[in-house]
């Protein structure tokens, strides 16, 4: 299939008719019909059944469509990259992408110090998941990213900043005082209480699941969440013990919860990411150093 064939096929699949497809891609209806006919001749099979003016996708078309959708997603990425390259980076601008957990307390601390030294720099911050951060950097939509985990990608430079230990955020009144006085909880201590668990696909959640398997412990996961601050909010409302990184726990309301160490210790690395073949700027180096300092002070 040629690119024009693919474009017309995709438009018909999205709209359900030749006339709507023509309007979507801004060509005439006869042009859509001719292009579709050429595509079917080239392929050697029909893409749509025609009945009473309506087009119904064939089995072959339905099989092709998911692959066409992925192709258009890749074309969108190419367009985004071209736009980024055409526009260039505004002088005096720093574009940061960060996991949500670091953007609540640690990154604001770092930015407060950064802005005192670089008051004229325009800073943009976007909170994303780790895979999206990697994609944003590779598309040159950001200058630096801050993530948890040992995320590895050949196109990115990875700089370790610190290691955060996972902690237990316990709603007040949930555990007896004698447990709290110990200053730490084991995974076994959590078996009998509701736990706000992290999604196992998350880097921190993956480490926690592995630790539970190694300890032979099955936690009572009352609620599973995808962000650490969602877990913290659940703990604030007394729904269960939140297992989060120490950076997130900095934001804990100590009038509502206790923060205790977790045993065995589960360490979560914090990394700065940037594009490997792009020299690190003075601004990237400056905010990276401030992030490292902010983490040390917070912990």
Short mmCIF file of C-alpha atoms in Angstrom, two decimals:
data_model
loop_
_atom_site.label_atom_id
_atom_site.label_comp_id
_atom_site.label_asym_id
_atom_site.label_seq_id
_atom_site.Cartn_x
_atom_site.Cartn_y
_atom_site.Cartn_z
CA UNK A 1 0.00 0.00 0.00
CA UNK A 2 1.19 3.48 -0.83
CA UNK A 3 1.02 6.26 1.74
CA UNK A 4 -1.97 7.85 -0.05
CA UNK A 5 -3.79 4.49 0.05
CA UNK A 6 -3.09 4.24 3.77
CA UNK A 7 -4.31 7.78 4.40
CA UNK A 8 -7.61 7.15 2.60
CA UNK A 9 -8.12 3.75 4.24
CA UNK A 10 -7.52 5.27 7.67
CA UNK A 11 -9.92 8.15 6.99
CA UNK A 12 -12.71 5.77 5.92
CA UNK A 13 -12.14 3.55 8.96
CA UNK A 14 -12.33 6.58 11.23
CA UNK A 15 -15.40 8.18 9.64
CA UNK A 16 -17.34 5.24 8.16
CA UNK A 17 -18.10 6.79 4.77
CA UNK A 18 -16.46 8.10 1.61
CA UNK A 19 -18.02 11.55 1.95
CA UNK A 20 -16.88 11.99 5.56
CA UNK A 21 -13.42 10.65 4.71
CA UNK A 22 -13.16 13.19 1.87
CA UNK A 23 -13.97 16.02 4.26
CA UNK A 24 -11.49 14.72 6.84
CA UNK A 25 -8.51 14.67 4.49
CA UNK A 26 -9.73 17.57 2.32
CA UNK A 27 -10.01 15.87 -1.07
CA UNK A 28 -13.00 15.10 -3.32
CA UNK A 29 -15.26 12.08 -2.92
CA UNK A 30 -14.33 10.71 -6.36
CA UNK A 31 -10.65 10.95 -5.40
CA UNK A 32 -11.33 8.92 -2.24
CA UNK A 33 -13.24 6.28 -4.25
CA UNK A 34 -10.50 6.02 -6.88
CA UNK A 35 -7.73 5.76 -4.30
CA UNK A 36 -9.60 3.07 -2.38
CA UNK A 37 -10.17 1.12 -5.60
CA UNK A 38 -6.47 1.35 -6.51
CA UNK A 39 -5.52 0.16 -3.02
CA UNK A 40 -7.79 -2.87 -3.25
CA UNK A 41 -6.47 -3.76 -6.73
CA UNK A 42 -2.90 -3.52 -5.50
CA UNK A 43 -3.63 -5.59 -2.39
CA UNK A 44 -5.63 -8.21 -4.25
CA UNK A 45 -8.54 -8.21 -1.79
CA UNK A 46 -11.44 -5.99 -0.78
CA UNK A 47 -11.12 -3.65 2.19
CA UNK A 48 -14.83 -2.81 2.45
CA UNK A 49 -18.15 -4.40 1.55
CA UNK A 50 -20.48 -1.97 -0.17
CA UNK A 51 -24.20 -2.20 0.54
CA UNK A 52 -26.90 0.51 0.24
CA UNK A 53 -24.34 3.27 0.18
CA UNK A 54 -22.58 2.09 3.33
CA UNK A 55 -19.06 0.69 3.71
CA UNK A 56 -18.44 -2.20 6.09
CA UNK A 57 -14.81 -3.18 6.80
CA UNK A 58 -13.85 -6.67 5.72
CA UNK A 59 -11.99 -9.07 8.00
CA UNK A 60 -8.79 -8.15 6.19
CA UNK A 61 -9.39 -4.44 6.82
CA UNK A 62 -9.99 -5.04 10.51
CA UNK A 63 -6.74 -7.01 10.66
CA UNK A 64 -4.81 -4.20 8.96
CA UNK A 65 -6.27 -1.31 10.94
CA UNK A 66 -4.33 -1.71 14.25
CA UNK A 67 -1.07 -1.65 12.26
CA UNK A 68 -2.22 1.45 10.39
CA UNK A 69 -3.03 3.14 13.71
CA UNK A 70 0.50 2.44 14.96
CA UNK A 71 1.92 3.85 11.73
CA UNK A 72 -0.05 7.10 12.15
CA UNK A 73 1.11 7.35 15.75
CA UNK A 74 4.70 7.14 14.48
CA UNK A 75 3.96 9.78 11.83
CA UNK A 76 2.60 12.03 14.58
CA UNK A 77 5.88 11.62 16.46
CA UNK A 78 7.81 12.58 13.31
CA UNK A 79 5.63 15.69 12.97
CA UNK A 80 6.19 16.63 16.60
CA UNK A 81 9.95 16.22 16.19
CA UNK A 82 9.95 18.29 12.98
CA UNK A 83 7.98 21.03 14.74
CA UNK A 84 10.43 20.98 17.63
CA UNK A 85 13.43 21.19 15.29
CA UNK A 86 11.85 23.95 13.19
CA UNK A 87 10.94 26.07 16.21
CA UNK A 88 14.20 25.51 18.01
CA UNK A 89 14.60 26.20 21.71
CA UNK A 90 13.93 29.69 22.96
CA UNK A 91 17.06 31.28 24.37
CA UNK A 92 16.89 31.32 28.13
CA UNK A 93 14.40 28.47 28.36
CA UNK A 94 14.66 25.23 30.34
CA UNK A 95 12.20 22.41 29.66
CA UNK A 96 11.88 19.83 32.43
CA UNK A 97 9.95 16.56 32.51
CA UNK A 98 9.63 14.68 35.78
CA UNK A 99 7.76 11.81 37.38
CA UNK A 100 4.85 13.12 39.40
CA UNK A 101 6.32 12.06 42.76
CA UNK A 102 9.32 14.35 42.35
CA UNK A 103 7.27 17.28 41.08
CA UNK A 104 5.31 17.81 44.31
CA UNK A 105 8.06 18.72 46.75
CA UNK A 106 11.59 17.94 45.53
CA UNK A 107 11.45 19.73 42.17
CA UNK A 108 9.84 22.90 43.63
CA UNK A 109 12.64 23.05 46.23
CA UNK A 110 15.23 22.71 43.47
CA UNK A 111 13.52 25.31 41.28
CA UNK A 112 13.31 27.82 44.13
CA UNK A 113 17.11 27.71 44.47
CA UNK A 114 17.60 27.62 40.68
CA UNK A 115 15.46 30.73 40.10
CA UNK A 116 17.44 32.73 42.67
CA UNK A 117 20.58 32.11 40.60
CA UNK A 118 18.91 32.29 37.17
CA UNK A 119 15.95 34.68 37.56
CA UNK A 120 15.58 35.41 33.84
CA UNK A 121 15.27 31.79 32.72
CA UNK A 122 11.82 30.67 31.61
CA UNK A 123 11.12 27.19 33.00
CA UNK A 124 8.45 24.75 31.85
CA UNK A 125 7.65 21.63 33.86
CA UNK A 126 5.59 18.63 32.79
CA UNK A 127 4.81 15.62 34.99
CA UNK A 128 4.80 12.35 33.04
CA UNK A 129 5.33 8.62 33.49
CA UNK A 130 8.86 7.30 32.90
CA UNK A 131 8.29 5.93 29.34
CA UNK A 132 6.73 9.24 28.31
CA UNK A 133 9.71 11.11 29.76
CA UNK A 134 12.10 9.03 27.65
CA UNK A 135 9.98 9.69 24.55
CA UNK A 136 9.80 13.43 25.25
CA UNK A 137 13.58 13.66 25.55
CA UNK A 138 14.19 11.69 22.36
CA UNK A 139 11.75 13.92 20.48
CA UNK A 140 13.70 16.93 21.82
CA UNK A 141 10.58 18.26 23.53
CA UNK A 142 12.46 18.53 26.83
CA UNK A 143 16.02 19.22 27.97
CA UNK A 144 16.20 17.06 31.09
CA UNK A 145 14.07 14.44 32.82
CA UNK A 146 13.97 13.19 36.41
CA UNK A 147 12.81 9.64 37.07
CA UNK A 148 12.83 6.79 39.54
CA UNK A 149 14.27 3.36 38.63
CA UNK A 150 17.17 2.11 36.57
CA UNK A 151 15.46 3.04 33.33
CA UNK A 152 17.94 2.37 30.53
CA UNK A 153 17.87 3.54 26.93
CA UNK A 154 20.81 3.72 24.49
CA UNK A 155 19.76 7.17 23.26
CA UNK A 156 19.75 8.66 26.75
CA UNK A 157 22.42 9.57 29.27
CA UNK A 158 21.59 8.42 32.82
CA UNK A 159 23.02 10.24 35.83
CA UNK A 160 22.34 8.80 39.31
CA UNK A 161 21.31 11.52 41.76
CA UNK A 162 20.36 9.65 44.94
CA UNK A 163 18.66 6.58 46.35
CA UNK A 164 15.33 6.87 48.16
CA UNK A 165 14.24 4.15 50.54
CA UNK A 166 10.63 3.03 50.52
CA UNK A 167 8.71 3.87 53.69
CA UNK A 168 5.37 3.07 55.32
CA UNK A 169 2.89 5.91 55.72
CA UNK A 170 0.52 4.73 58.46
CA UNK A 171 -2.79 6.44 59.31
CA UNK A 172 -2.89 7.36 62.99
CA UNK A 173 -4.80 4.82 65.06
CA UNK A 174 -4.38 2.00 62.54
CA UNK A 175 -1.53 0.24 64.38
CA UNK A 176 -0.89 -0.20 68.12
CA UNK A 177 1.53 2.23 69.79
CA UNK A 178 4.07 -0.51 70.52
CA UNK A 179 4.46 -1.10 66.76
CA UNK A 180 4.94 2.59 66.08
CA UNK A 181 7.58 2.94 68.78
CA UNK A 182 9.80 0.50 66.89
CA UNK A 183 10.23 3.12 64.17
CA UNK A 184 10.01 0.55 61.42
CA UNK A 185 7.68 -2.09 60.00
CA UNK A 186 8.45 -5.33 58.23
CA UNK A 187 6.47 -6.67 55.30
CA UNK A 188 5.14 -9.34 57.68
CA UNK A 189 3.81 -6.58 59.99
CA UNK A 190 1.62 -5.36 57.15
CA UNK A 191 -0.11 -8.65 56.42
CA UNK A 192 -3.03 -7.98 58.78
CA UNK A 193 -3.68 -4.35 57.78
CA UNK A 194 -5.08 -2.79 54.58
CA UNK A 195 -2.33 -1.63 52.24
CA UNK A 196 -2.42 0.99 49.50
CA UNK A 197 -0.31 -0.77 46.93
CA UNK A 198 1.52 0.55 43.87
CA UNK A 199 0.82 -0.73 40.36
CA UNK A 200 3.22 -3.62 39.69
CA UNK A 201 4.11 -2.06 36.32
CA UNK A 202 5.55 0.97 38.09
CA UNK A 203 9.32 0.74 38.81
CA UNK A 204 8.76 1.14 42.57
CA UNK A 205 5.78 -1.19 42.49
CA UNK A 206 7.88 -3.80 40.70
CA UNK A 207 10.55 -3.67 43.40
CA UNK A 208 7.91 -3.98 46.10
CA UNK A 209 6.29 -7.00 44.44
CA UNK A 210 9.68 -8.67 44.14
CA UNK A 211 10.46 -8.03 47.83
CA UNK A 212 7.09 -9.54 48.84
CA UNK A 213 7.78 -12.66 46.78
CA UNK A 214 11.23 -13.06 48.30
CA UNK A 215 9.80 -12.65 51.81
CA UNK A 216 6.91 -15.01 51.10
CA UNK A 217 4.44 -12.31 52.09
CA UNK A 218 1.07 -11.58 50.52
CA UNK A 219 -0.13 -8.07 51.30
CA UNK A 220 -3.78 -7.17 51.71
CA UNK A 221 -3.88 -4.68 48.84
CA UNK A 222 -7.00 -2.75 49.72
CA UNK A 223 -6.44 -0.26 46.89
CA UNK A 224 -3.92 -0.23 44.03
CA UNK A 225 -2.85 3.14 42.57
CA UNK A 226 -0.58 4.34 39.79
CA UNK A 227 0.93 7.40 41.49
CA UNK A 228 2.72 7.71 44.81
CA UNK A 229 0.86 10.83 45.87
CA UNK A 230 -2.45 9.09 45.23
CA UNK A 231 -1.27 6.44 47.72
CA UNK A 232 -0.27 9.17 50.17
CA UNK A 233 -3.69 10.83 49.85
CA UNK A 234 -5.38 7.48 50.55
CA UNK A 235 -3.32 7.12 53.72
CA UNK A 236 -4.25 10.67 54.79
CA UNK A 237 -7.88 9.60 54.64
CA UNK A 238 -7.24 6.47 56.69
CA UNK A 239 -7.79 3.92 53.92
CA UNK A 240 -4.64 1.95 54.66
CA UNK A 241 -0.85 1.95 54.88
CA UNK A 242 0.75 3.59 51.85
CA UNK A 243 4.05 2.14 50.67
CA UNK A 244 5.83 5.00 48.94
CA UNK A 245 9.30 6.39 48.30
CA UNK A 246 10.87 8.69 50.88
CA UNK A 247 10.69 11.67 48.47
CA UNK A 248 6.90 11.37 48.35
CA UNK A 249 6.72 10.90 52.12
CA UNK A 250 8.26 14.36 52.57
CA UNK A 251 4.80 15.73 51.75
CA UNK A 252 3.06 13.59 54.41
CA UNK A 253 0.79 15.41 56.88
CA UNK A 254 2.25 14.28 60.22
CA UNK A 255 -0.96 15.26 62.02
CA UNK A 256 -2.73 12.47 60.16
CA UNK A 257 -0.08 9.82 59.57
CA UNK A 258 3.14 8.31 60.91
CA UNK A 259 6.08 7.66 58.60
CA UNK A 260 8.09 4.52 59.43
CA UNK A 261 10.99 2.76 57.78
CA UNK A 262 10.29 -0.44 55.84
CA UNK A 263 12.25 -3.63 56.45
CA UNK A 264 13.83 -5.10 54.47
CA UNK A 265 15.01 -1.83 52.94
CA UNK A 266 13.94 -1.29 49.34
CA UNK A 267 16.01 1.39 47.62
CA UNK A 268 14.71 3.37 44.67
CA UNK A 269 17.29 5.18 42.53
CA UNK A 270 16.60 8.72 41.31
CA UNK A 271 18.12 9.56 37.94
CA UNK A 272 18.52 12.56 35.67
CA UNK A 273 18.07 11.80 31.96
CA UNK A 274 19.08 13.76 28.89
CA UNK A 275 19.65 13.05 25.21
CA UNK A 276 22.96 11.21 24.80
CA UNK A 277 24.18 12.93 21.62
CA UNK A 278 23.23 16.43 22.78
CA UNK A 279 25.75 18.26 24.98
CA UNK A 280 24.40 19.11 28.42
CA UNK A 281 23.82 22.84 28.79
CA UNK A 282 24.81 25.00 31.75
CA UNK A 283 21.13 25.23 32.69
CA UNK A 284 20.65 21.45 32.61
CA UNK A 285 23.71 20.99 34.79
CA UNK A 286 22.49 23.69 37.20
CA UNK A 287 18.99 22.22 37.72
CA UNK A 288 20.42 18.70 38.01
CA UNK A 289 22.74 19.82 40.80
CA UNK A 290 19.87 21.62 42.54
CA UNK A 291 17.73 18.46 42.31
CA UNK A 292 20.49 16.40 43.87
CA UNK A 293 20.86 18.94 46.68
CA UNK A 294 17.08 19.11 47.24
CA UNK A 295 16.84 15.34 47.57
CA UNK A 296 19.70 15.24 50.08
CA UNK A 297 18.10 17.98 52.19
CA UNK A 298 14.65 16.38 52.08
CA UNK A 299 15.91 12.97 53.11
#
